[in-house]
Amino acid sequence: MTYAQKLSVIDLKVEHLKNPMAIETANPRFSWKIISPIKNTLQSSYEIRVGKNKASINLGKDLVWEATVSGDQSVLIKYNGAALHSKRRYFWQVRVKDNHGNTSAWSDAHFFQMGIGAMDWSAKWIKVAETDTSARSPIFRKEFSINKKLKSAMVYVTAKGLYEARINGQRISDTYFAPGWTSYKNHLQYQVYDVTTVLKNGINVFGVSLGNGWYKGRIGFGNQHNFYGDTRGLLLQLLVEYTDGTTETINSDESWKYAYGPIMASDIYDGEIYDARMEIAGWDNIGFKEDNKWNNVRIMEKGPEKLVAMAGPPVKKHEQFKALKIFKTPAGETVVDFGQNLVGWVMLKAKGAAGTKITLSHAEVLTKEGNFYTTNLRSAKAQDIYILKENTAQIFEPHFTFQGFRYVKIEGYPGELTPENVTAVALYSAMETTGKFVTSNALLNQLQHNIQWGQKGNFLDVPTDCPQRDERLGWTGDAQAFANTAAYNMDVSGFFTKWLKDVKADQLPNGAIPHVIPNVLGANDGASAGWADVATIIPWDMYVAYGDRQFLENQYESMRKWVDYISSTAKNNLWNSGFHFGDWLFYRPNDDNDGRAAVTDKYLIAQTFYAHSTQLLINAANVLGKQEDVAKYSTLLTNIKSAFVREYMTPTGRLVSGTQTAYVLALQFDMLPEQLRAACADRLVANIRDYGNHLTTGFLGTPYLCHVLTRFGHNDVAYDLLMQESYPSWLYPVKMGATTIWERWDGIKPDGSFQTPDMNSYNHYAYGAIGDWMYRTIAGINSVADNPGYKAVVIAPKPNGKITSASAELETVYGTVKSAWKLENGLLKLEVSIPANSKAKVILPDLTREIGSGTYYFESKI
Ligand code: RAM
């Protein structure tokens, strides 16, 4: 929480990003936050100026846009000045007036840089001369001179595969896994790095290595390689501006040289082999003469892909973990425990005789006997191998692979392995942490921790189902289930802006949406209910969380095509055909004599998602003012619901599948006649009680389960489920020592044995979707769809005696929203903070208040 002495403007962003380096739109949008020591503060007007020079912007000189606008809009204001030029950096600042008559100082100047236009690429794609079949990483090299005083130097770079770019022996950025994973055949991202302070006067050198990555490496099922292409390539353009006004361009072209470096093999699933004996000393620095023996590169044909600016946050290194314990397992293996299931890699320090081979294998769990267990990684080797050169201490880390692990088995380490020699590093997309959630219950706090780590581990450039086995794909069902929770924990606006472009790009011409995005499973796989509905669900969720209409504008056609696709396959308004995953991984006990398995009819599920997607399309059409579509799809929605009632419900409101998921989806999506809903909710409760207060839901029912219970007056049952510690429940894995969310409710069974290794990930965020209910209902922080992005907040905590306090903070686009309560002497005591330029409605059991910004305290009967 930021406290202010006086009215000020902070956190300036352009297109959700701080000082972005490559803006693609002609009218970028500006956002800022306002802080004020006075309650009920609203912006009454703003002044904005955008100029070419940082030094003169304060003087109001060299401006391209200057505007004074009344009103309280402070988020996503569209640029409306002179045409912006590609590659150019612009500076901007704002000051605001408030409703109390105060004026802030001008904010610090921030910048944004325009991307490089398609016509401005003069670099050529380069590749190795031979057929690109070597597992080794090629390294490319080029010297160039800087002979005048530099004003600025920007490198634009991308690759087919993954690249690591260096200048004069140093990595040019702390971004990893660039250019990121997109639907490469449609669009390929480039990155921009400011190297003005890196370049020296005189000779400089580029050194770039390439890895297979998602582009050419193993991806998807069935040992599939070369999915996007069989040849790695590099495209690099350095644009230099001198202080005398002249410019120069250094391009990847036929003058570059290449060789093969010490990365002997590298693959996302299998890991990396690095042979230090193959290092070429000085290859990426000046003064290296042996490149006269290197090969000349070949020029590569440009592909069909469009080069686009990076839309989401880059992958970076984050937390580091020291070894908690180094021990010998009963099987006699040396294993390091880092105490946290995480995604990234291990940095290893080693020194030994040349040729010493050290193997690092990764695992998420140990067997009940305490042995190292990798069967659930299936065919992913997930192994990093380092081969030492003569006796010098070296620090190793992989380049083009990542692993999901808590434990690392180390073989062949020379000498004694001590904690100083091994450090685990987490890597994930650099999203700002926005949510904090703490209660009086330690297990619940661990659950929140596990949800956050499930997110960190699976938000590595695309939202994946799991980060460790031979899969790691952008499963759409998982992503839609978790998106709301994700938007509480971290700022995922940029992350999903990027990924939704791929949803749109990989949507099939008939409107079906593949199971995974980017789609590497083939064009026939598509349109599973609850998976494909990602097309409507995430754009809407992001609109509500960030108040950004562009999520709807950009995706509207894709949303509409998806709903039209369902309609085209439906008969009499029933979506009852095609393949569906159904309520994936629902409760399915082994001994099923009494019909305890909670199997929900897949077409019943499909019908509810047909309605849900149609409703979201109507919502989007309303926001965008498409009244014809509102009318058209509202009629469709009525028909979908009638068809549901006809086909799946008895006249008294019993559903053909009497499962929790069936009742949850029917109630959540308003499928049932109003007068029957309460009775249906009672049936849901009876079912839960019958299972001894256990949930039986899978991927599709789980996200809505507690929401439905709370909405229909059974908040106590929602808490019973949440606080349940025995299988199946959210806290069961916590009790079993989980540090992330598991794919299955019983990934480890009560007797310590494992579920089937065919599909048993210990880092799978889908069931973490309960986080949304925890923020919304326990802490009570809600965005309002008709005033989205927390411009209006509803604070409505619904406590329950099972926990005595809860506190959450959410960094919204307006600033920090806080809701913290405790139960004391039979009273609910609540502290609420609302950021300036926002407002809230506080709803407690015995009071309702409208408040403006500021901090407030309330007491209410429980
Ligand atoms: C498996 C994973 C994934 C799920 C699909 C249907 O690959 O469990 O999370 O979405 O199946």
CSV table of N, CA and C in Angstrom, one decimal, residues 715-716 719 777-779 796-806 821-823 827-829 843-845 860-862:
chain,number,residue,atom,x,y,z
A,715,ASN,N,-23.2,-20.8,2.3
A,715,ASN,CA,-21.9,-20.4,2.5
A,715,ASN,C,-21.2,-21.4,3.5
A,716,ASP,N,-21.9,-21.8,4.5
A,716,ASP,CA,-21.3,-22.7,5.5
A,716,ASP,C,-20.8,-24.0,4.8
A,719,TYR,N,-17.6,-23.4,3.1
A,719,TYR,CA,-16.5,-23.5,4.0
A,719,TYR,C,-16.2,-24.9,4.5
A,777,THR,N,-14.9,-14.2,-1.8
A,777,THR,CA,-15.9,-14.5,-0.7
A,777,THR,C,-15.3,-14.4,0.7
A,778,ILE,N,-14.1,-15.0,0.9
A,778,ILE,CA,-13.5,-14.9,2.2
A,778,ILE,C,-13.1,-13.5,2.4
A,779,ALA,N,-12.3,-12.9,1.5
A,779,ALA,CA,-11.8,-11.5,1.7
A,779,ALA,C,-12.9,-10.6,1.2
A,796,ALA,N,-17.5,-7.5,0.0
A,796,ALA,CA,-18.6,-8.3,0.6
A,796,ALA,C,-18.0,-9.6,1.2
A,797,PRO,N,-17.2,-9.4,2.3
A,797,PRO,CA,-16.7,-10.7,2.9
A,797,PRO,C,-17.8,-11.5,3.5
A,798,LYS,N,-17.7,-12.8,3.4
A,798,LYS,CA,-18.7,-13.6,4.0
A,798,LYS,C,-17.9,-14.6,4.9
A,799,PRO,N,-17.7,-14.1,6.2
A,799,PRO,CA,-16.9,-14.9,7.1
A,799,PRO,C,-17.6,-16.2,7.6
A,800,ASN,N,-16.9,-17.0,8.3
A,800,ASN,CA,-17.5,-18.2,8.8
A,800,ASN,C,-16.6,-18.5,10.0
A,801,GLY,N,-17.1,-19.0,11.1
A,801,GLY,CA,-16.4,-19.2,12.3
A,801,GLY,C,-15.2,-20.1,12.2
A,802,LYS,N,-15.1,-20.8,11.0
A,802,LYS,CA,-13.9,-21.7,10.9
A,802,LYS,C,-12.6,-21.0,10.8
A,803,ILE,N,-12.6,-19.8,10.4
A,803,ILE,CA,-11.4,-19.0,10.5
A,803,ILE,C,-11.7,-17.7,11.2
A,804,THR,N,-10.8,-17.2,12.0
A,804,THR,CA,-11.1,-16.0,12.8
A,804,THR,C,-10.6,-14.7,12.2
A,805,SER,N,-9.8,-14.8,11.2
A,805,SER,CA,-9.4,-13.5,10.5
A,805,SER,C,-9.0,-13.8,9.0
A,806,ALA,N,-9.1,-12.8,8.2
A,806,ALA,CA,-8.7,-12.9,6.8
A,806,ALA,C,-8.3,-11.6,6.3
A,821,TRP,N,-10.5,-8.6,7.8
A,821,TRP,CA,-11.4,-8.7,8.9
A,821,TRP,C,-11.0,-9.6,10.0
A,822,LYS,N,-11.5,-9.4,11.1
A,822,LYS,CA,-11.3,-10.4,12.2
A,822,LYS,C,-12.7,-10.6,12.9
A,823,LEU,N,-12.9,-11.7,13.5
A,823,LEU,CA,-14.0,-12.0,14.3
A,823,LEU,C,-13.6,-11.8,15.8
A,827,LEU,N,-18.4,-10.1,16.9
A,827,LEU,CA,-18.6,-9.1,15.9
A,827,LEU,C,-17.6,-9.3,14.8
A,828,LEU,N,-18.0,-8.8,13.6
A,828,LEU,CA,-17.1,-8.8,12.4
A,828,LEU,C,-16.5,-7.4,12.4
A,829,LYS,N,-15.1,-7.3,12.5
A,829,LYS,CA,-14.5,-6.0,12.4
A,829,LYS,C,-13.7,-6.0,11.1
A,843,ILE,N,-20.7,-4.4,1.7
A,843,ILE,CA,-21.9,-5.2,2.0
A,843,ILE,C,-21.6,-6.2,3.1
A,844,LEU,N,-22.1,-6.0,4.3
A,844,LEU,CA,-21.9,-6.9,5.5
A,844,LEU,C,-23.2,-7.4,5.9
A,845,PRO,N,-23.2,-8.4,6.8
A,845,PRO,CA,-24.5,-9.0,7.2
A,845,PRO,C,-25.5,-8.0,7.6
A,860,SER,N,-19.8,-5.3,12.3
A,860,SER,CA,-21.2,-5.8,11.9
A,860,SER,C,-21.4,-7.0,12.7
A,861,LYS,N,-22.7,-7.3,12.9
A,861,LYS,CA,-23.0,-8.7,13.5
A,861,LYS,C,-22.6,-9.7,12.4
A,862,ILE,N,-22.4,-10.9,12.9
A,862,ILE,CA,-22.0,-11.9,11.9
A,862,ILE,C,-23.2,-12.6,11.4
